[in-house]
Tab-separated table of C-alpha atoms in Angstrom:
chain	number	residue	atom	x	y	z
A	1	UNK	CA	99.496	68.247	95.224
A	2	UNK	CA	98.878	70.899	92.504
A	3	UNK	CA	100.163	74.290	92.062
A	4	UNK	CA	98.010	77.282	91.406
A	5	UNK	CA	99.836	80.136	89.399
A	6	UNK	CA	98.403	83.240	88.867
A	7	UNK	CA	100.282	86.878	87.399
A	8	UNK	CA	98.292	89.428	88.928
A	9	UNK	CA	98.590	92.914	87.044
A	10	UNK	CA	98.049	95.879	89.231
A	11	UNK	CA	96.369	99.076	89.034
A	12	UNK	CA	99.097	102.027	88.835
A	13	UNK	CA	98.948	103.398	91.938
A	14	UNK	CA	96.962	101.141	94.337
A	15	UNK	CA	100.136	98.563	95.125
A	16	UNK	CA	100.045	99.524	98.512
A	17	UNK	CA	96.846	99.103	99.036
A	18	UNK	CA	96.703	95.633	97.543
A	19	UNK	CA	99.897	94.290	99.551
A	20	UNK	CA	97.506	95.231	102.704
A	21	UNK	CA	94.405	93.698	101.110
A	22	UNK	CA	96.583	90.094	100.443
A	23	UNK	CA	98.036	89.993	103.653
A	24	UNK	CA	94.279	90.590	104.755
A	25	UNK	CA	93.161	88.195	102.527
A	26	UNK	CA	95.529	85.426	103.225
A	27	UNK	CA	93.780	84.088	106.278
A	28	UNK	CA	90.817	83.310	103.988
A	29	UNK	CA	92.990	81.620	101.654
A	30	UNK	CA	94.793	79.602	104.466
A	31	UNK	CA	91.450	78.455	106.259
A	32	UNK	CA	90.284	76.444	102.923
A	33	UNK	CA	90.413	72.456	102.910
A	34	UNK	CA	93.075	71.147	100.747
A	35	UNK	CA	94.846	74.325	101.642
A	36	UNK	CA	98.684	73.412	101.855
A	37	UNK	CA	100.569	76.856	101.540
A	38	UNK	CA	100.698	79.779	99.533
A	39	UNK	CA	103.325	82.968	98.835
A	40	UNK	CA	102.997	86.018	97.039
A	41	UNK	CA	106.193	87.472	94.934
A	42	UNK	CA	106.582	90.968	93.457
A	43	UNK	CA	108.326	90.979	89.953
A	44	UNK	CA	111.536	92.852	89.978
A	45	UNK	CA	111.587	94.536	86.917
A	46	UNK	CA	107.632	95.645	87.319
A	47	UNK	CA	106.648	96.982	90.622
A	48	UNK	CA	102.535	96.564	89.418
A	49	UNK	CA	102.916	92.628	88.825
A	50	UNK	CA	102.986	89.727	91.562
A	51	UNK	CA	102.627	86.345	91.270
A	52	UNK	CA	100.517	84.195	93.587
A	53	UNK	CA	101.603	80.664	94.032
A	54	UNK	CA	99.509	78.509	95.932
A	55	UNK	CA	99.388	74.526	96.862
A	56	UNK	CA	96.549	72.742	96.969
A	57	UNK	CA	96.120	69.103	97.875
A	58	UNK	CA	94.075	68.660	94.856
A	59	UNK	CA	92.851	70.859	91.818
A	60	UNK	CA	88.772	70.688	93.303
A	61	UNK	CA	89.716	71.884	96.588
A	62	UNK	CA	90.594	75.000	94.839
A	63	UNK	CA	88.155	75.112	91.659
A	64	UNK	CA	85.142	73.910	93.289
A	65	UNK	CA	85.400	74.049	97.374
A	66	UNK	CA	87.069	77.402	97.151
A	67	UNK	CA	85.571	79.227	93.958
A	68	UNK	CA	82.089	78.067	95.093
A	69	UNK	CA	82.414	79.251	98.572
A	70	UNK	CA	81.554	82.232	100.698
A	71	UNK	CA	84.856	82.240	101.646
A	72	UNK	CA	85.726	83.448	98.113
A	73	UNK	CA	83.332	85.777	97.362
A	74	UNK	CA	84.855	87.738	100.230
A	75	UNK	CA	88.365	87.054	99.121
A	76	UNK	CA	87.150	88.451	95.479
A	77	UNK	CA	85.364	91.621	96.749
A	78	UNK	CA	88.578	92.313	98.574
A	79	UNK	CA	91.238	91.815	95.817
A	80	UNK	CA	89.495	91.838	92.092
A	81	UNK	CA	89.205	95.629	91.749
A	82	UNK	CA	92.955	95.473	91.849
A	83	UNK	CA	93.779	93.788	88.589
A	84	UNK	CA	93.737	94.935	84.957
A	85	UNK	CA	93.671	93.055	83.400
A	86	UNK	CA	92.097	90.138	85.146
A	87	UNK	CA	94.529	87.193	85.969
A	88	UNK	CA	94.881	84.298	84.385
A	89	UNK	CA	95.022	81.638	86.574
A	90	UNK	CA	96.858	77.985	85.318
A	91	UNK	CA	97.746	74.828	87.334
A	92	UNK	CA	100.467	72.693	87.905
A	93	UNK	CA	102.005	69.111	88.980
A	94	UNK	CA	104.929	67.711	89.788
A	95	UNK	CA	106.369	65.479	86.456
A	96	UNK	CA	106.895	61.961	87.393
A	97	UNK	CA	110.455	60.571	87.703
């Protein structure tokens, strides 16, 4: 399992219209293979910035079956305007014992 991470930088002015566009946009998300589970968090101390933490069962069903699907082309015309700037995204794993 693998743990996507992204900060996603907001747009003054257009956070509610992104929390409805995520919500939206989480069925897409959730229908992928490999999908496990995913949340979205909004910082605290920044009401533009979330972070989007998803699991994956492995780090191709989310750089290859999801970034090279249809499914994702949708999910980026519904959420990319949103961000400045764009989103790094990194990936994690569990450390061994």
């Amino acid at each position: 399992m693998i743990l996507e991470v992204a900060i996603l930088n907001i747009k003054p002015g257009l956070t509610p219209s992104f929390e409805k566009a995520i919500k939206e946009a989480s069925a897409i998300i959730a229908s992928m293979k490999g999908y496990i589970s995913h949340e979205v968090q909004e910082c605290i101390e920044d009401d533009h910035k979330y972070i989007l933490l998803v699991k994956w069962e492995s780090l191709e069903d989310h750089t290859i079956g999801f970034r090279g699907s249809a499914e994702y082309q949708e999910w980026k015309s519904m959420l990319h305007h949103f961000y400045d700037p764009f989103p790094t995204v990194e990936h994690y794993e569990v450390i061994g014992d």
